[in-house]
mmCIF file with all atom_site columns, C-alpha atoms and ligand atoms in Angstrom:
data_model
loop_
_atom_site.group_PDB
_atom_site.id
_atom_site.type_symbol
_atom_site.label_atom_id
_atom_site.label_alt_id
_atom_site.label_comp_id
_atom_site.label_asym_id
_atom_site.label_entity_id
_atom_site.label_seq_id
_atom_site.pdbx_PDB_ins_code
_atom_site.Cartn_x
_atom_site.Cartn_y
_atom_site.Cartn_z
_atom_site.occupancy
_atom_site.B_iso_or_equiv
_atom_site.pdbx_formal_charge
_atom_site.auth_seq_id
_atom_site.auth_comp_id
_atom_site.auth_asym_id
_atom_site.auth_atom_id
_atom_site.pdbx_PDB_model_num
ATOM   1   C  CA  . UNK A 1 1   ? -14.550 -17.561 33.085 1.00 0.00 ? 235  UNK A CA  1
ATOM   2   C  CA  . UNK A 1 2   ? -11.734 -18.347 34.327 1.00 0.00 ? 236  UNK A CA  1
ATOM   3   C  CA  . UNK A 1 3   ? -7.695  -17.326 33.691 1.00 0.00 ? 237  UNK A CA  1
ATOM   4   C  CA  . UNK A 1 4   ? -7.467  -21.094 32.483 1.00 0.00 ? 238  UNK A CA  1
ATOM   5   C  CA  . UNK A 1 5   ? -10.202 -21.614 30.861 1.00 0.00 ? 239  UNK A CA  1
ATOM   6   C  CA  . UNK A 1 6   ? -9.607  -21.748 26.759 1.00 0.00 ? 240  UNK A CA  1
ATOM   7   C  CA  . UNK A 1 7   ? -10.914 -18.905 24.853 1.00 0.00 ? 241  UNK A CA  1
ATOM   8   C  CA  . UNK A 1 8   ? -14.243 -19.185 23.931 1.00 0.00 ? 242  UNK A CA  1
ATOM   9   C  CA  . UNK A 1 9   ? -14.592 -19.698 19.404 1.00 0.00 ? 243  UNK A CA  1
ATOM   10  C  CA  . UNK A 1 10  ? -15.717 -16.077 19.368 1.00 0.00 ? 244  UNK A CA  1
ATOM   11  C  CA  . UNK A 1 11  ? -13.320 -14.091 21.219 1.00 0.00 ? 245  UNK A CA  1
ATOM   12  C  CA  . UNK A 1 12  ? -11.450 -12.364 18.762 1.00 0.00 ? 246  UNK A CA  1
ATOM   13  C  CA  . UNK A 1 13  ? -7.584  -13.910 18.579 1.00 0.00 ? 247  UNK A CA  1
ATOM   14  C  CA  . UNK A 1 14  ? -5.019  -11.827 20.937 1.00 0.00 ? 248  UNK A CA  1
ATOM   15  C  CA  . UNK A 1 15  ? -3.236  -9.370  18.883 1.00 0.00 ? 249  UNK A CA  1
ATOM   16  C  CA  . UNK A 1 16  ? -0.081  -10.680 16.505 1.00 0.00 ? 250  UNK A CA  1
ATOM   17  C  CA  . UNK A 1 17  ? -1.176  -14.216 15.960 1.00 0.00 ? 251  UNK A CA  1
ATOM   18  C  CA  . UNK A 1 18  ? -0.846  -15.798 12.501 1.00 0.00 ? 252  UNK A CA  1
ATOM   19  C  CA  . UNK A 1 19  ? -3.038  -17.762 10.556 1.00 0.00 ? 253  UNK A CA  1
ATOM   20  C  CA  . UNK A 1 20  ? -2.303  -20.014 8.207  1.00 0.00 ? 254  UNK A CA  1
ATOM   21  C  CA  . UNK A 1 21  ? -4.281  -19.915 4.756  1.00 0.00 ? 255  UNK A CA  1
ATOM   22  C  CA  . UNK A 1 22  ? -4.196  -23.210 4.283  1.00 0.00 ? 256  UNK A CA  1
ATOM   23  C  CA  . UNK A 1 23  ? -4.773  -25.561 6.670  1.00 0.00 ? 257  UNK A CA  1
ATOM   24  C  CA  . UNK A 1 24  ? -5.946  -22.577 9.804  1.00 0.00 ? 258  UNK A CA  1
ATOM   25  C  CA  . UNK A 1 25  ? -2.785  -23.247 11.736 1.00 0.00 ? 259  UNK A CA  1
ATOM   26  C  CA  . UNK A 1 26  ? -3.022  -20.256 14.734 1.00 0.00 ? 260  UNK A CA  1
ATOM   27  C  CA  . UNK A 1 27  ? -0.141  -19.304 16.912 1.00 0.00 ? 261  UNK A CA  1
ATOM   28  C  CA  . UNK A 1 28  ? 1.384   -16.412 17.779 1.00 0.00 ? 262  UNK A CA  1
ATOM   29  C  CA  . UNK A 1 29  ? 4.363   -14.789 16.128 1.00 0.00 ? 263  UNK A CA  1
ATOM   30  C  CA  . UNK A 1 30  ? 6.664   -15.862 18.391 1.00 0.00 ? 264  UNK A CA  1
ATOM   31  C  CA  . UNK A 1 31  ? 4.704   -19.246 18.676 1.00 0.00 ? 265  UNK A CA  1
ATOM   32  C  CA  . UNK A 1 32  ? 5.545   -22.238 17.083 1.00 0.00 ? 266  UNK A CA  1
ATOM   33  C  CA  . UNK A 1 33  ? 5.983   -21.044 12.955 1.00 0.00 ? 267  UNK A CA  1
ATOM   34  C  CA  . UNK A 1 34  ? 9.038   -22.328 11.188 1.00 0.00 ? 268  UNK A CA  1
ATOM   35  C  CA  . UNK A 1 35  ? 11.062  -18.965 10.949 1.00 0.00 ? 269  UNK A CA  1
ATOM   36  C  CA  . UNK A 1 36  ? 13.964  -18.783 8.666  1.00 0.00 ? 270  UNK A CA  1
ATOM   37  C  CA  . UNK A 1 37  ? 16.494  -15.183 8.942  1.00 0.00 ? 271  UNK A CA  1
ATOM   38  C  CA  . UNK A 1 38  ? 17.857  -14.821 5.404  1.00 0.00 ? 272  UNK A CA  1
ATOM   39  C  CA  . UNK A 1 39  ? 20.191  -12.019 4.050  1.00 0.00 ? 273  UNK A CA  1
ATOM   40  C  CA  . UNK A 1 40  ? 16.765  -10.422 1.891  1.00 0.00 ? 274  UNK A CA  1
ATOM   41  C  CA  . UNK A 1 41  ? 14.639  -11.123 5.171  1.00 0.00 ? 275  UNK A CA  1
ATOM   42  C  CA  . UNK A 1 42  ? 12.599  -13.775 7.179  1.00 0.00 ? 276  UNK A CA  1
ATOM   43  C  CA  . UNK A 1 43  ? 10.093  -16.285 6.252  1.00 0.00 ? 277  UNK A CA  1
ATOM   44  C  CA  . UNK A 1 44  ? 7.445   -17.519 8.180  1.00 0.00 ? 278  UNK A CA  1
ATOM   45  C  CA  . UNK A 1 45  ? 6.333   -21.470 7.500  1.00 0.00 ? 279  UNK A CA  1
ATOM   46  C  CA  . UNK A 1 46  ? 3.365   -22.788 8.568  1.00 0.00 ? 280  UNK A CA  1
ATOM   47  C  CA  . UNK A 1 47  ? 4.593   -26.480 11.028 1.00 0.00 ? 281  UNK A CA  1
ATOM   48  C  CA  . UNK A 1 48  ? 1.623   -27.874 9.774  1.00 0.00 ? 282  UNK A CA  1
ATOM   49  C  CA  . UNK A 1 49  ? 1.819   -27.679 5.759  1.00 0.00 ? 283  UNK A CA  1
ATOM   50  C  CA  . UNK A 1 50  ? 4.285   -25.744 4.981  1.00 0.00 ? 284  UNK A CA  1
ATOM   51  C  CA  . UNK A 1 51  ? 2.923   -23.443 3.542  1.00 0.00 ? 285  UNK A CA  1
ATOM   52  C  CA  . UNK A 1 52  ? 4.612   -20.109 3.854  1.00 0.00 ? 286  UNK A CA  1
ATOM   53  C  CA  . UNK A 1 53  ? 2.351   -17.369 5.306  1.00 0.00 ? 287  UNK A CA  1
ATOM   54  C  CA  . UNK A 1 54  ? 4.421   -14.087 5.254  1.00 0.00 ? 288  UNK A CA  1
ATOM   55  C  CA  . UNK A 1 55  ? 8.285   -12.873 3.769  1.00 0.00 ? 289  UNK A CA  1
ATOM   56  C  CA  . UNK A 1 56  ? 9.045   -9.589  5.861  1.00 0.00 ? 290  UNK A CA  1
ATOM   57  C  CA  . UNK A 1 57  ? 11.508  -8.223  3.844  1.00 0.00 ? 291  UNK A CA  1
ATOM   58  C  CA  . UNK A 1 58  ? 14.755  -7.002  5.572  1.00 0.00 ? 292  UNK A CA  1
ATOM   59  C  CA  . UNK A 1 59  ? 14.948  -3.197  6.137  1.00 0.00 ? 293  UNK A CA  1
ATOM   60  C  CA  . UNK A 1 60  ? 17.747  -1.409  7.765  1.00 0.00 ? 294  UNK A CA  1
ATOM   61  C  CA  . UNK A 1 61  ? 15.036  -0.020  10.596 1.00 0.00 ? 295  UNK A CA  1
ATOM   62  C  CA  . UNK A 1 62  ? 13.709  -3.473  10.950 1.00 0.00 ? 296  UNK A CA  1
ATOM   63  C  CA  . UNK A 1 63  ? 16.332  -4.477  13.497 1.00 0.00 ? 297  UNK A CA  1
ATOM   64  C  CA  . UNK A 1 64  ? 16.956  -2.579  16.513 1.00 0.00 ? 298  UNK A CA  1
ATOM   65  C  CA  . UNK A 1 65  ? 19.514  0.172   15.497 1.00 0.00 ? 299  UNK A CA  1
ATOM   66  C  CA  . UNK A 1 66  ? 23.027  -0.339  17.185 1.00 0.00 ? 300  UNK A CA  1
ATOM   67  C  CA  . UNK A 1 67  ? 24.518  2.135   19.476 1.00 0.00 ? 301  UNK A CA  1
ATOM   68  C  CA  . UNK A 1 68  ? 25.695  4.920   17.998 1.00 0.00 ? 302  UNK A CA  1
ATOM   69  C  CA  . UNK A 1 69  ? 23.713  4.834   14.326 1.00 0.00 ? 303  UNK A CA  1
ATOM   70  C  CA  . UNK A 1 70  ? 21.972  7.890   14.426 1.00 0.00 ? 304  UNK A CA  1
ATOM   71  C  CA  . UNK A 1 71  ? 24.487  10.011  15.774 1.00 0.00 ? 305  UNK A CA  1
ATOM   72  C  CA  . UNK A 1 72  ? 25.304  11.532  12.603 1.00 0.00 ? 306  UNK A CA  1
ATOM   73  C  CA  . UNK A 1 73  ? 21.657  12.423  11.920 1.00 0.00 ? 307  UNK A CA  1
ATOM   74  C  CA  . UNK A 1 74  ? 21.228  13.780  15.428 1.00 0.00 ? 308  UNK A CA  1
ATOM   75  C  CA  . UNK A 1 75  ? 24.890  16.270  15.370 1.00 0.00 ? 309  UNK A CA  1
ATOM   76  C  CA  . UNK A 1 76  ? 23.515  17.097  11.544 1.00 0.00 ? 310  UNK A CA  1
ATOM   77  C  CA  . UNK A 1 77  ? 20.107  17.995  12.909 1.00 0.00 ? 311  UNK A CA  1
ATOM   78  C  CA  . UNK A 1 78  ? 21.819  20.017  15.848 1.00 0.00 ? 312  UNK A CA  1
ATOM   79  C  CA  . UNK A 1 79  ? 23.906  21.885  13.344 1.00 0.00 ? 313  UNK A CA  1
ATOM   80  C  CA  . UNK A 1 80  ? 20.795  22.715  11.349 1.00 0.00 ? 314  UNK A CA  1
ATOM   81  C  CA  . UNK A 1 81  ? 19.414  23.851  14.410 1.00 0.00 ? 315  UNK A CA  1
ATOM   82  C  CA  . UNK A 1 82  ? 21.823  26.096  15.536 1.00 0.00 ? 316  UNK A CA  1
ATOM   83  C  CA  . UNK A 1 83  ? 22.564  27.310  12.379 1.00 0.00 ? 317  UNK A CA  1
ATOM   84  C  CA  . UNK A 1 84  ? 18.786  28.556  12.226 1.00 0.00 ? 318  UNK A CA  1
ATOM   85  C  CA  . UNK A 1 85  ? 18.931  30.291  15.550 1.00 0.00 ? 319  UNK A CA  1
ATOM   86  C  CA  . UNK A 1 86  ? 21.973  31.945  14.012 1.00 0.00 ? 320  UNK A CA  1
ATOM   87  C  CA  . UNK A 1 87  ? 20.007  33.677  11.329 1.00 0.00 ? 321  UNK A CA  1
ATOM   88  C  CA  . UNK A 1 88  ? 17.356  34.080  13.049 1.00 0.00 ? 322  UNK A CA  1
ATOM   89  C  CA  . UNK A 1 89  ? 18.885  35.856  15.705 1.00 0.00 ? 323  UNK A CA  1
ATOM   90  C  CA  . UNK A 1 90  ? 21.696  38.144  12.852 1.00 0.00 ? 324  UNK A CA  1
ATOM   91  C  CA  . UNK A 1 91  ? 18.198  38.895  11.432 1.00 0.00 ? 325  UNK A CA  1
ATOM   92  C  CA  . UNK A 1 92  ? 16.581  40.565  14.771 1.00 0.00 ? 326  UNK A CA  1
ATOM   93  C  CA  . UNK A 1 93  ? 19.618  42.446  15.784 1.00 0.00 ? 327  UNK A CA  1
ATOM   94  C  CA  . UNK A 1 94  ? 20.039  43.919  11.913 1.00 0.00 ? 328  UNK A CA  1
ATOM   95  C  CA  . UNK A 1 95  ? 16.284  44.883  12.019 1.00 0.00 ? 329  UNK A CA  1
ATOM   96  C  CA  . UNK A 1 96  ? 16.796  46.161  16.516 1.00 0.00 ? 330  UNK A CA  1
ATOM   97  C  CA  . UNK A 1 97  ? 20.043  48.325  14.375 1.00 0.00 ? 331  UNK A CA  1
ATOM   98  C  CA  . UNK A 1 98  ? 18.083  49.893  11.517 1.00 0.00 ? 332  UNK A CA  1
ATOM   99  C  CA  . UNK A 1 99  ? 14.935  50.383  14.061 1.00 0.00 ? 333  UNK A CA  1
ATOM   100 C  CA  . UNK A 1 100 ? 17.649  52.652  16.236 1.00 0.00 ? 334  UNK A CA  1
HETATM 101 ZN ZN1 . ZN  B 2 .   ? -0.751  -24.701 7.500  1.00 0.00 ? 1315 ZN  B ZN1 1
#
């Protein structure tokens, strides 16, 4: 086989390509699917029929995060952090004091 030659019918599909239900429409995600971005998320259309294969709904963590969006997680997680080592470290010298 070679790199040109078409797959054969029963090598399995390369990974994220979409079917459609009705009429067996295959492409990849990012092939040729009629995608429409609304506000509640984005719809997938099959060019053939028209039917509509998938609705990914639109999540905050669906969209790649902008600069600077966990940073209040990330000083929050730091402060629970340190505030840990804090009491864990006023515990050991109270118990290295009542040892002496
Ligand atoms: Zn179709």
């Amino acid at each position: 086989m070679t790199a040109q030659s078409p797959p054969a019918p029963d090598d399995p599909p390369p990974k994220a390509t979409l079917f459609c239900p009705a009429c067996d429409h295959r492409s990849h995600v990012d092939g040729d699917w009629l995608v429409r971005e609304t506000a509640r998320g984005t719809r997938y259309r099959c060019p053939d029929c028209r039917t509509e294969l998938t609705h990914r709904p639109a999540f905050e963590g669906s969209r790649p995060p902008r600069p600077g969006t966990h940073w209040p997680a990330v000083v929050r997680a730091w402060g629970d952090s340190v505030r840990t080592w804090q009491a864990l470290c006023q515990r050991l010298t109270w118990l290295a004091v009542g040892r002496t």
